[in-house]
Short mmCIF file of C-alpha atoms and ligand atoms in Angstrom, two decimals:
data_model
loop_
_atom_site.label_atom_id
_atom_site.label_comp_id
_atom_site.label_asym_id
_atom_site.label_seq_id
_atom_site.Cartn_x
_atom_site.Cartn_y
_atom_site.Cartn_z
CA UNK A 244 27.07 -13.11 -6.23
CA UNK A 245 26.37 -16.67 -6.05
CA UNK A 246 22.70 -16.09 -4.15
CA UNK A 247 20.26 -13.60 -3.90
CA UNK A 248 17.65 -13.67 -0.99
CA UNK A 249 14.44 -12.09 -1.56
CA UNK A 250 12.21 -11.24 1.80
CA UNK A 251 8.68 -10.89 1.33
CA UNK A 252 6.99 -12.59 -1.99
CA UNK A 253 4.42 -10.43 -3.14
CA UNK A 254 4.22 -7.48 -5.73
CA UNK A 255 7.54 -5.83 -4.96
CA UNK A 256 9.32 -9.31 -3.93
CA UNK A 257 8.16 -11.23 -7.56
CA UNK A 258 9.38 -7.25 -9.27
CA UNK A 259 12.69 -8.25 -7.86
CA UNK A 260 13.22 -11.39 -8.60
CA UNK A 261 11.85 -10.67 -12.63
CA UNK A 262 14.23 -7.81 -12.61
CA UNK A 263 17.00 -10.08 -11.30
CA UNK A 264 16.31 -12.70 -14.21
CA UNK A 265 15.70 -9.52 -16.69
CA UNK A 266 19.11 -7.96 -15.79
CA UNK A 267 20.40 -11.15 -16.60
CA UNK A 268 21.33 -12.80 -13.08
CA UNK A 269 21.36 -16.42 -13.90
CA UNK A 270 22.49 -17.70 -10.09
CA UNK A 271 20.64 -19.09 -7.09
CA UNK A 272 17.42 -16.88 -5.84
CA UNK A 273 15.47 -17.57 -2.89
CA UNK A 274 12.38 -16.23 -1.74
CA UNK A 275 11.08 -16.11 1.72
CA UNK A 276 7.42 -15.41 1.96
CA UNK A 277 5.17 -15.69 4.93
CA UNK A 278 1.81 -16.00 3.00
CA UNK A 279 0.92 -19.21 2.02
CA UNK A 280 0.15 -18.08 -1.45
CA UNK A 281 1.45 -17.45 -4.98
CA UNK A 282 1.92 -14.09 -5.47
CA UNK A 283 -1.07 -11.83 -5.84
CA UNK A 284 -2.15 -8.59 -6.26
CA UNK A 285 -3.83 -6.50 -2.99
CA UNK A 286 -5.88 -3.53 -5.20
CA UNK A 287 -8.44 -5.84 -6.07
CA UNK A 288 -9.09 -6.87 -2.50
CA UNK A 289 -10.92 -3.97 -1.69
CA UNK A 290 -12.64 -3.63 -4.64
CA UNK A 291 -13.58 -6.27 -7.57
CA UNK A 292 -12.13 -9.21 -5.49
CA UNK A 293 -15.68 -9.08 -3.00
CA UNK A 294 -18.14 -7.27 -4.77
CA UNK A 295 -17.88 -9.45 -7.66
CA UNK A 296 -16.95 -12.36 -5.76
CA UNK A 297 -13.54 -13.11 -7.98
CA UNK A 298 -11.57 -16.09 -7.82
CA UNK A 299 -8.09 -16.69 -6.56
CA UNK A 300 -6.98 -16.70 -10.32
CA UNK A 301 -8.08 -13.13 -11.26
CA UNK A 302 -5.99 -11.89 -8.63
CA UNK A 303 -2.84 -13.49 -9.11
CA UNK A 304 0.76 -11.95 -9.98
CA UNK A 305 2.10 -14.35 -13.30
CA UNK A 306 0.78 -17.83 -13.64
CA UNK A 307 2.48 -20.78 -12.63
CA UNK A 308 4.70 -21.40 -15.67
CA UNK A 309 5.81 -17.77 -15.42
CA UNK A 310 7.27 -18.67 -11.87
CA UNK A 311 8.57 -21.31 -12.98
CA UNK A 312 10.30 -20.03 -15.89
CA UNK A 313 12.10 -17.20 -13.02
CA UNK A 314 13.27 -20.42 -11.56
CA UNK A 315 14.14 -18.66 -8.38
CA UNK A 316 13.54 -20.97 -5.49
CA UNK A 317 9.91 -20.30 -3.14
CA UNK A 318 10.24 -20.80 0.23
CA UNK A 319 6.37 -20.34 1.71
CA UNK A 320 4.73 -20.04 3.59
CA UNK A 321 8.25 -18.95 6.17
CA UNK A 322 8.93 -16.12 7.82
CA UNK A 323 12.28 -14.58 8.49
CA UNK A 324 13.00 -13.51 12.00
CA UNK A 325 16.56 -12.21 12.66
CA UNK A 326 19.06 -10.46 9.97
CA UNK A 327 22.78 -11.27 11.07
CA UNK A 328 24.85 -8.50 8.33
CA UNK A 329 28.14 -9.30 9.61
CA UNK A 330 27.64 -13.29 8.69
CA UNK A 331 25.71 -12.08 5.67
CA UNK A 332 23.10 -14.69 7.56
CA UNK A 333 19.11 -14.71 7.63
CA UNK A 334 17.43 -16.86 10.15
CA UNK A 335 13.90 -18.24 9.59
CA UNK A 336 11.46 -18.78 12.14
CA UNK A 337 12.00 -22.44 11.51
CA UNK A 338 15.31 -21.84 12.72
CA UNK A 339 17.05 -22.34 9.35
CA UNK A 340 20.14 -20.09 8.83
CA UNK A 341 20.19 -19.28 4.84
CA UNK A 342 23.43 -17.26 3.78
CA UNK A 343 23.35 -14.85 0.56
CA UNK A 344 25.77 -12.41 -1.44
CA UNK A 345 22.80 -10.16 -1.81
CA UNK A 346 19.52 -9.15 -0.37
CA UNK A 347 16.34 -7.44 -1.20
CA UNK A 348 13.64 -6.81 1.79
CA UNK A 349 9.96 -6.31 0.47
CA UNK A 350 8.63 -6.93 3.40
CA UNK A 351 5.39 -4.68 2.94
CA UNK A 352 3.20 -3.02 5.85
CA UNK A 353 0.51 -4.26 8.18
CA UNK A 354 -2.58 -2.80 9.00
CA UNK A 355 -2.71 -1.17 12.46
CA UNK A 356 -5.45 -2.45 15.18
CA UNK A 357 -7.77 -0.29 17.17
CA UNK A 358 -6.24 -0.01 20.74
CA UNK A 359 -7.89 -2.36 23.04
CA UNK A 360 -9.84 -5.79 22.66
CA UNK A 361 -11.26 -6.46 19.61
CA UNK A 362 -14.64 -8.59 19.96
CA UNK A 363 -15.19 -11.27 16.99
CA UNK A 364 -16.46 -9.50 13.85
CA UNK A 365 -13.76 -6.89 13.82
CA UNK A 366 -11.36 -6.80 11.09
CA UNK A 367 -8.65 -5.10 9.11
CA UNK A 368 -7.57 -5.66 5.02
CA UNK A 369 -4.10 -6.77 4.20
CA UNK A 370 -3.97 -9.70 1.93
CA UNK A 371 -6.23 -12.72 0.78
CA UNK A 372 -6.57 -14.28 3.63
CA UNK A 373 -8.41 -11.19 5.54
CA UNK A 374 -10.60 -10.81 2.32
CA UNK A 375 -11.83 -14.30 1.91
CA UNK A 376 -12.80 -13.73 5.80
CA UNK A 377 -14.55 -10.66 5.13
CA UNK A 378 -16.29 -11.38 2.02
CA UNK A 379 -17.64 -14.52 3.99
CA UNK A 380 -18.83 -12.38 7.04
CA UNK A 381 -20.65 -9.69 5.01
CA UNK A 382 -22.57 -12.33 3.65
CA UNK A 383 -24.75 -12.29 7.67
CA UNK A 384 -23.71 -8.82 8.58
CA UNK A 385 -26.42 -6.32 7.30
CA UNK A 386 -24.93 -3.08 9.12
CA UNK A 387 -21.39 -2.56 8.33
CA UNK A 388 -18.60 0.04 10.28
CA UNK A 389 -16.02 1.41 8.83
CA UNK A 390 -13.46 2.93 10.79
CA UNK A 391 -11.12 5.09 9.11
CA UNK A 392 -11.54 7.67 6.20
CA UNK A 393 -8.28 6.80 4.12
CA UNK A 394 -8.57 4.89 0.62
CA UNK A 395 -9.01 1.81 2.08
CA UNK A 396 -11.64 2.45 4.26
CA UNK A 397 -13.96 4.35 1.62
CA UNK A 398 -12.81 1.77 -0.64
CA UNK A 399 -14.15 -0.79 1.22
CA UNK A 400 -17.22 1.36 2.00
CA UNK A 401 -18.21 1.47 -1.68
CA UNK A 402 -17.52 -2.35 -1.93
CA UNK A 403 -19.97 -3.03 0.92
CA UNK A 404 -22.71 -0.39 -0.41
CA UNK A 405 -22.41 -2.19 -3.58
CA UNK A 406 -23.51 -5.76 -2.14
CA UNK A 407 -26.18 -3.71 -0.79
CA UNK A 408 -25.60 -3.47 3.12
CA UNK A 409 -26.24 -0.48 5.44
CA UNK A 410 -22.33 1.29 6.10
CA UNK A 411 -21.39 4.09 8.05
CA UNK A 412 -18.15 5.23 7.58
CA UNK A 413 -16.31 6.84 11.23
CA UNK A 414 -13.81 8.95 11.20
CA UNK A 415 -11.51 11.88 13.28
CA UNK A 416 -10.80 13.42 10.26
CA UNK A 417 -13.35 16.43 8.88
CA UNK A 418 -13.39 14.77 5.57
CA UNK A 419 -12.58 11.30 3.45
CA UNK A 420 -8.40 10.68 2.27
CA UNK A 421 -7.55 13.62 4.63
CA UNK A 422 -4.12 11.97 4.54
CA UNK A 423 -3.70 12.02 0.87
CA UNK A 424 -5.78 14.74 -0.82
CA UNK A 425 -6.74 18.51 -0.30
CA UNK A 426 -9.98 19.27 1.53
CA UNK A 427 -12.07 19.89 -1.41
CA UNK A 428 -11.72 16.72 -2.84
CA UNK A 429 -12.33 14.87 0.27
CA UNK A 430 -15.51 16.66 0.37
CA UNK A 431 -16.37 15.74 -3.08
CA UNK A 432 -15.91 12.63 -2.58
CA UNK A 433 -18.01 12.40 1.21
CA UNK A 434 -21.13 14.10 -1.04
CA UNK A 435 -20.39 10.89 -3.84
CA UNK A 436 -20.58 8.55 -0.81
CA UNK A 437 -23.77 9.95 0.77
CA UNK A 438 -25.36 10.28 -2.65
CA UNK A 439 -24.63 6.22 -2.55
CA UNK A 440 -26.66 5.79 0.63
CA UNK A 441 -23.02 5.57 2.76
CA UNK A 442 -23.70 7.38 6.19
CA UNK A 443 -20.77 9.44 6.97
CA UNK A 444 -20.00 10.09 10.61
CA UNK A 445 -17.34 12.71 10.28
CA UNK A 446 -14.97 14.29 13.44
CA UNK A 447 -16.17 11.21 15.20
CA UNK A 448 -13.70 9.85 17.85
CA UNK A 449 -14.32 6.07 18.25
CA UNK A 450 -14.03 5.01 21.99
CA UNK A 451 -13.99 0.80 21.52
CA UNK A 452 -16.67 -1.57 20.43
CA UNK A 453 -20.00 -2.71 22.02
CA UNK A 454 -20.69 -6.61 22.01
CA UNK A 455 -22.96 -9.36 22.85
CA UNK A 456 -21.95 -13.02 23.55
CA UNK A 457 -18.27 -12.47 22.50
CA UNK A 458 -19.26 -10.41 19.13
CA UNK A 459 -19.56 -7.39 17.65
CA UNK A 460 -22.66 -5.00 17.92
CA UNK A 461 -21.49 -1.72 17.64
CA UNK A 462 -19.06 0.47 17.24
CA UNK A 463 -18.81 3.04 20.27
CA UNK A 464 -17.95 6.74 19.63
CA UNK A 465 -16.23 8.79 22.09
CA UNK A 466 -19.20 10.82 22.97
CA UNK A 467 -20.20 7.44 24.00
CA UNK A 468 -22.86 7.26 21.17
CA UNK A 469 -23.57 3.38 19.69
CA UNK A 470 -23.34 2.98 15.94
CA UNK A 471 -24.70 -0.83 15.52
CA UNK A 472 -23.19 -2.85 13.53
CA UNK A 473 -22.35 -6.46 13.05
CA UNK A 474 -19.15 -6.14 10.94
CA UNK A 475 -16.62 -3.39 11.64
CA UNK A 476 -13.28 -3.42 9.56
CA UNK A 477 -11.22 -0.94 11.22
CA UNK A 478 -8.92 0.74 8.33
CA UNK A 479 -6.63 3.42 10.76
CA UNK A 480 -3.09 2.85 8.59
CA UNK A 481 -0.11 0.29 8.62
CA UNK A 482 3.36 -0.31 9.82
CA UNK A 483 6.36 -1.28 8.17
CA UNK A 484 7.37 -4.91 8.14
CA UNK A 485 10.28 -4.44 10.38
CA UNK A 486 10.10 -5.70 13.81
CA UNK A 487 12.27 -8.59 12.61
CA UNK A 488 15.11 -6.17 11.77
CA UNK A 489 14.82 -4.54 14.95
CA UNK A 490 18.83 -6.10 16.03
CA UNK A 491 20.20 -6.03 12.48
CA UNK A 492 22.16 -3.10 12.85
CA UNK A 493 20.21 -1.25 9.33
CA UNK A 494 19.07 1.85 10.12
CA UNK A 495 15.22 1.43 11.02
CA UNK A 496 12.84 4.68 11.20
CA UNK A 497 9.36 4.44 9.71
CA UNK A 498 10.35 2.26 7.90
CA UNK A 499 13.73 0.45 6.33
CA UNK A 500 16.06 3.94 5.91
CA UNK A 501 17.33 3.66 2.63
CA UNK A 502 19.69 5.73 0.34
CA UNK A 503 18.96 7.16 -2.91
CA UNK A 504 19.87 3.93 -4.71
CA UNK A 505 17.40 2.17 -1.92
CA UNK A 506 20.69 1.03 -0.25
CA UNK A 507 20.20 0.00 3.39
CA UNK A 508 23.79 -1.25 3.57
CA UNK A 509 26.04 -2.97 1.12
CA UNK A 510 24.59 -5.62 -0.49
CA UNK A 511 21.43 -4.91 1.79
CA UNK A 512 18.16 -3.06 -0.37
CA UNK A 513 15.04 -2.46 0.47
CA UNK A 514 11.74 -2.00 -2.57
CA UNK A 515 8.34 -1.31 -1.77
CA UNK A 516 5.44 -0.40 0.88
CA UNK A 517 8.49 -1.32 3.65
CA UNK A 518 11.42 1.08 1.66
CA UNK A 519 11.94 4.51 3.25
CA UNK A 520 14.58 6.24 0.64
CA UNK A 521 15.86 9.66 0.19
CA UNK A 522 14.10 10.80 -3.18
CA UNK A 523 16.61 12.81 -4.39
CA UNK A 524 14.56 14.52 -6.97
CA UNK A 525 11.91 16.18 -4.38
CA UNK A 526 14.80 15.79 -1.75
CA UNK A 527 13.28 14.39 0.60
CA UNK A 528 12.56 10.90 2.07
CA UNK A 529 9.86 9.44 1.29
CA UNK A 530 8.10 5.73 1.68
CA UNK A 531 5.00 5.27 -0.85
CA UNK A 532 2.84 2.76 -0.34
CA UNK A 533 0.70 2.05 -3.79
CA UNK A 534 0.97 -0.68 -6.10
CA UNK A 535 3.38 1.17 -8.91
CA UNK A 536 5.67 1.66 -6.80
CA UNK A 537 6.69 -1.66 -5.68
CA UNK A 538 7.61 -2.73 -8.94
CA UNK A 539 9.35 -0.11 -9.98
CA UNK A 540 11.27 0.56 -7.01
CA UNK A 541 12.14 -3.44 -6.96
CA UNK A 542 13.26 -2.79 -10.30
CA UNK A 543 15.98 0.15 -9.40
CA UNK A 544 17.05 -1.56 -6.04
CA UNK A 545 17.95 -4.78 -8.27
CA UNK A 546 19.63 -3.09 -11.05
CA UNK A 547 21.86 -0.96 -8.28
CA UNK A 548 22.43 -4.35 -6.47
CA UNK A 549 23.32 -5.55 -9.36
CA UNK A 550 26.04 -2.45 -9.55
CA UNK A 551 24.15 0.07 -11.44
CA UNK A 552 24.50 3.36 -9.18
CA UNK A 553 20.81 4.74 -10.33
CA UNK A 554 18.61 6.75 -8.58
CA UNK A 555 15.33 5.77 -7.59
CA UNK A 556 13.25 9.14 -8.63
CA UNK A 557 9.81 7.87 -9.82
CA UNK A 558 6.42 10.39 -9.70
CA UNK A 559 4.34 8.96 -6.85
CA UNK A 560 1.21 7.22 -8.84
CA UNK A 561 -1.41 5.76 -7.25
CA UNK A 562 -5.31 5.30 -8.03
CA UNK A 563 -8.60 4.86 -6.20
CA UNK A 564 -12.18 3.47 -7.43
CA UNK A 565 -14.60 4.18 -5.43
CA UNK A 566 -18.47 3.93 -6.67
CA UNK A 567 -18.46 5.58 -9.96
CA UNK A 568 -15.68 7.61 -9.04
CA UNK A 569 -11.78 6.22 -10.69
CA UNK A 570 -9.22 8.39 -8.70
CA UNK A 571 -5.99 8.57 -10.18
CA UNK A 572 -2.98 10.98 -9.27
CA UNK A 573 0.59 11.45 -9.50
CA UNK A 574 2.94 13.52 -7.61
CA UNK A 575 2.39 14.80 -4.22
CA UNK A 576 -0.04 16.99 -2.30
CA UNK A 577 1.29 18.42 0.64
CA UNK A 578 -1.13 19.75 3.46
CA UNK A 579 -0.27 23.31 2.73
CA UNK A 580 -1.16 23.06 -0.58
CA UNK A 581 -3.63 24.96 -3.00
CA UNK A 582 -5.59 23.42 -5.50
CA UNK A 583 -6.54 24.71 -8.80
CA UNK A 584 -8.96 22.56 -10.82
CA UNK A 585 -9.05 22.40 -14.96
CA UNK A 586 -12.90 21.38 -15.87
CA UNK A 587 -16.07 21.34 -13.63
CA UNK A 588 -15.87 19.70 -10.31
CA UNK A 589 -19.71 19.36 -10.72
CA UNK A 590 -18.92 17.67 -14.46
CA UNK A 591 -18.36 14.38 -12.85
CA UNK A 592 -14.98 14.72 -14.68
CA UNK A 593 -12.00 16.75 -14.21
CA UNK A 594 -7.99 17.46 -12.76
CA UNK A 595 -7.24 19.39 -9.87
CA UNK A 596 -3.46 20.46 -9.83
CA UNK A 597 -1.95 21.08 -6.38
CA UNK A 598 0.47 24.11 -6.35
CA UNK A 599 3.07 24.35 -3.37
CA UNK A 600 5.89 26.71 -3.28
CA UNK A 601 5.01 28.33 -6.92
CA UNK A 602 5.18 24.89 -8.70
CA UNK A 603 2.54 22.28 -9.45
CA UNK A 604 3.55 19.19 -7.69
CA UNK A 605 0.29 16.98 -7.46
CA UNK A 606 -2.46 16.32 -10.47
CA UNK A 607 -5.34 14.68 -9.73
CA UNK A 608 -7.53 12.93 -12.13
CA UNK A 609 -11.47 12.27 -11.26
CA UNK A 610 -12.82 10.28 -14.11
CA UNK A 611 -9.86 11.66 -16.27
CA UNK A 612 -7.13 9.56 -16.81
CA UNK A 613 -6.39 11.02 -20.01
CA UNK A 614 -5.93 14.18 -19.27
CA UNK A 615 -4.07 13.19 -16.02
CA UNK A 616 -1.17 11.87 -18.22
CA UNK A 617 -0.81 15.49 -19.83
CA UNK A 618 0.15 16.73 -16.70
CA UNK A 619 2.51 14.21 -15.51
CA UNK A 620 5.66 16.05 -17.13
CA UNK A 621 4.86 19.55 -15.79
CA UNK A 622 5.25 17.55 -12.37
CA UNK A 623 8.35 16.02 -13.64
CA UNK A 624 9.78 19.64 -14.34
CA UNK A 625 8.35 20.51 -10.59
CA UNK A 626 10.31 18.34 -8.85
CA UNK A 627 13.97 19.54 -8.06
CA UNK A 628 12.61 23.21 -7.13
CA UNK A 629 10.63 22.28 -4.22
CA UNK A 630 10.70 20.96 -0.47
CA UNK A 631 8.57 18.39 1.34
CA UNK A 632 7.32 17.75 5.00
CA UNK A 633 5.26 14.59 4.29
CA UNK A 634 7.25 11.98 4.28
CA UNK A 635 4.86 9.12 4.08
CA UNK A 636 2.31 8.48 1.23
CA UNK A 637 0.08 5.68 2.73
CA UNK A 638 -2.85 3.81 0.47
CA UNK A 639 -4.96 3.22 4.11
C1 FAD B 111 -6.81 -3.91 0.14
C2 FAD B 111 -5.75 -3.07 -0.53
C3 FAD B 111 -6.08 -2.35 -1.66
C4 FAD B 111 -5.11 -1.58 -2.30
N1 FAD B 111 -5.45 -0.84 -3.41
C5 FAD B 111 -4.54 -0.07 -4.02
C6 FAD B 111 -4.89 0.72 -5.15
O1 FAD B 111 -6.05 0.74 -5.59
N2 FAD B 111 -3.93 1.48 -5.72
C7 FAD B 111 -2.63 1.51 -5.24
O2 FAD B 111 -1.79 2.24 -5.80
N3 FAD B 111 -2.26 0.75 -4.19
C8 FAD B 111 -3.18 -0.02 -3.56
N4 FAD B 111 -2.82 -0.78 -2.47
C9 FAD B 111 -1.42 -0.76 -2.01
C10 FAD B 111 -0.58 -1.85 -2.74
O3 FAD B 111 -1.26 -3.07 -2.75
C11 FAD B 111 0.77 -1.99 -2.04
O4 FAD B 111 1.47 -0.78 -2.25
C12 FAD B 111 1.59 -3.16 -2.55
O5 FAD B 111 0.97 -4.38 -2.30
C13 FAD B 111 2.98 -3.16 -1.89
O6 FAD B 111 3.69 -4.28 -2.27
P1 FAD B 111 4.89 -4.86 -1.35
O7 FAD B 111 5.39 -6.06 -2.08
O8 FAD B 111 5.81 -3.77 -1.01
O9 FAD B 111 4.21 -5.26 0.03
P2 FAD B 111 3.12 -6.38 0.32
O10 FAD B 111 2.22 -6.51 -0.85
O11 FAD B 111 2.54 -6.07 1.64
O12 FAD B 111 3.97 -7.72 0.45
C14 FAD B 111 4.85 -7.97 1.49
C15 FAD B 111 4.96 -9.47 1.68
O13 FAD B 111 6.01 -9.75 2.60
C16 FAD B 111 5.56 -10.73 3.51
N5 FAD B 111 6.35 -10.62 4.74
C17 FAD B 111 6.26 -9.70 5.73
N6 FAD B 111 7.17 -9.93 6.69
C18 FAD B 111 7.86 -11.03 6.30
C19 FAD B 111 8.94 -11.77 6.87
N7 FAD B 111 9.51 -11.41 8.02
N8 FAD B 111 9.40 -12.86 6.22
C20 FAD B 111 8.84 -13.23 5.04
N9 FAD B 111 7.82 -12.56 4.44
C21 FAD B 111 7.35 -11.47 5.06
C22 FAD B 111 4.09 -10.39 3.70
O14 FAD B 111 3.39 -11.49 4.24
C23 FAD B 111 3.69 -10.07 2.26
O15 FAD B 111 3.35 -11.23 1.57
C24 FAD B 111 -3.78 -1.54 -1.80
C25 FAD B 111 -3.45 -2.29 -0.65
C26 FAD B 111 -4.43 -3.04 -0.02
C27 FAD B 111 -4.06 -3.85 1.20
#
């Protein structure tokens, strides 16, 4: 393979290329990213990155040298537009046709909007551009609406409690990470958030968004009910990166639909937030978007592009802070579910283990990471005996 193209240069895109270099690929790489930056990571976005006002330099993926070193070739900011298979052709929107042996799409996710018109002050949280604008506009924005109950938004909730402004959180769900955990900790952690001075507006429908002179003040619930507010970042999940794919002839669902080697056709592989693949330990398909598993899943797709014929079977990992509170879990939970939890919830400290179809499949760790790790082989062992229905484990 004389090159390898690389779409999307952030954490799964830079995994790939390292693993490229590390598997001992010494020809032409070339990476099309649309951000203008050097690769960075997103966790802290939410978190350290505007509470603690952080510079650009805590946040980013490998200094400069360590690029370097890769000496794969950085094409930003550019965007590719249009996949041609047959030709083995990419076009950029610059209108520059790149040819390549072999490719690796890390496209990532974007956040979702609300439906409708959006009045100025209304956000969402994807990548350092959107933070540097939000961490600037809480600075004159003393009442702050969230609207979503996933990680993101409560993450974001915490952040903005910290700095000390008034935020209510708005959500159709009956409790926080409804999407990702079991009930009772999503009530545990609504209590944590309340005990923080958050104001949790819970089965809440929001209709739109109240403004004067062009910007946001306040956030309109369906019963038609005004919370005010002069910053609302709307956090209601993401799509895959994949419009541009849309007349490439790969198979497209929620995201790119990969094989068990993240294969989306030969030569074609997808890593990441944007990589749907057929988990053939839990059989199942699944796309996981958290941090971990962007570089490791870069790392399998390169090694099988490479011509390994691996499967990519990881443990779902992902973690959470939020306040006090550092969530950390592996496995899966799925909605049906039942939770059985080692320690005392009221402890401030313990795991819940989520059993589904007689196995434990998902341990959670709340302020125990130690512990956590003891459990990660029992999920391990878990894995080939049972069935899944939720296909998609999503960070907002
Ligand atoms: C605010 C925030 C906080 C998070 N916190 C956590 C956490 O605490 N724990 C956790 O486990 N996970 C967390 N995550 C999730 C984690 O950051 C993602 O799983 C991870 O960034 C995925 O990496 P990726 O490379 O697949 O996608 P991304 O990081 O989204 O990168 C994709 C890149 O591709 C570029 N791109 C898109 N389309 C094109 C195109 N057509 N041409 C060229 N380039 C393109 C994008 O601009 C982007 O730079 C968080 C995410 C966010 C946004």
């Amino acid at each position: 393979m004389r090159t390898v193209i690389v779409v999307g240069g952030s954490a799964a895109g830079l995994a790939a290329v390292q693993s490229l270099r590390r598997e001992g690929y010494g020809e032409r790489i070339l990476v099309i990213g649309a951000e203008p930056h050097p690769p960075y990571d997103r966790p802290p976005l939410s978190k350290g990155f505007i509470a603690n006002n952080l510079p650009f330099e805590h946040i980013r993926l490998g200094e400069q040298a360590l690029l370097d070193e890769l000496g794969a070739e950085w094409l930003v900011p550019a965007r590719a537009c249009e996949l041609d298979l047959e030709r083995r052709m990419l076009r950029l929107e610059a209108d520059d046709r790149l040819r390549f042996d072999g490719l690796v799409v890390a496209t990532g996710v974007s956040p979702l909007a609300f439906p409708g018109p959006s009045p100025h002050g209304v956000y969402t949280l994807r990548g350092l551009d959107d933070a540097e604008a939000l961490r600037t506009a809480l600075a004159s924005a003393p009442r702050v609406a969230v609207i979503g109950t996933g990680v993101l938004g409560m993450e974001f909730a915490a952040t903005a409690r910290k700095i000390g402004l008034d935020v209510t959180v708005i959500g159709n769900a009956p409790h926080p990470l409804a999407r990702q955990f079991p009930a009772a900790i999503g009530e545990l952690l609504a209590a944590r958030h309340r005990e923080a001075g958050v104001i949790l507006r819970l089965n809440a429908p929001v209709a739109g968004f109240e403004e004067t002179s062009g910007h946001v003040s306040g956030v309109r619930l369906a019963d038609g009910e005004v919370i005010p507010a002069e910053l609302a970042l709307v956090a209601i999940g993401s799509k895959p990166n994949v419009d541009w794919l849309r007349s490439s002839g790969l198979p497209i669902g929620d995201g790119i639909l990969c094989d068990a080697r993240c294969r989306a056709a030969p030569g074609v592989y997808a890593a990441g937030d944007v990589a749907s693949w057929w988990h053939s330990g839990y059989g199942a398909r699944l796309r996981i978007e958290h941090r971990m598993n962007a570089t490791e899943q870069a790392g399998t797709a390169v090694k099988n592009l490479l011509g390994a014929t691996e499967d990519f079977r990881p443990i779902p990992f992902m973690w959470s802070d939020q306040h006090d509170v550092k969530l950390q879990s592996y496995g899966v939970f799925p909605a049906s579910g039942e939770m059985e939890i080692e320690g005392d919830m009221a402890s401030g400290r313990f795991v819940a283990l989520c059993h589904h179809q007689g196995r434990v499949v998902g341990a959670l760790g709340w302020n125990a990471a130690k512990t956590l790790r003891q459990s990660r082989m029992r999920l391990a062992e878990a894995m080939e005996d049972i069935r899944l229905d939720e296909p998609t484990l999503t960070f907002a």
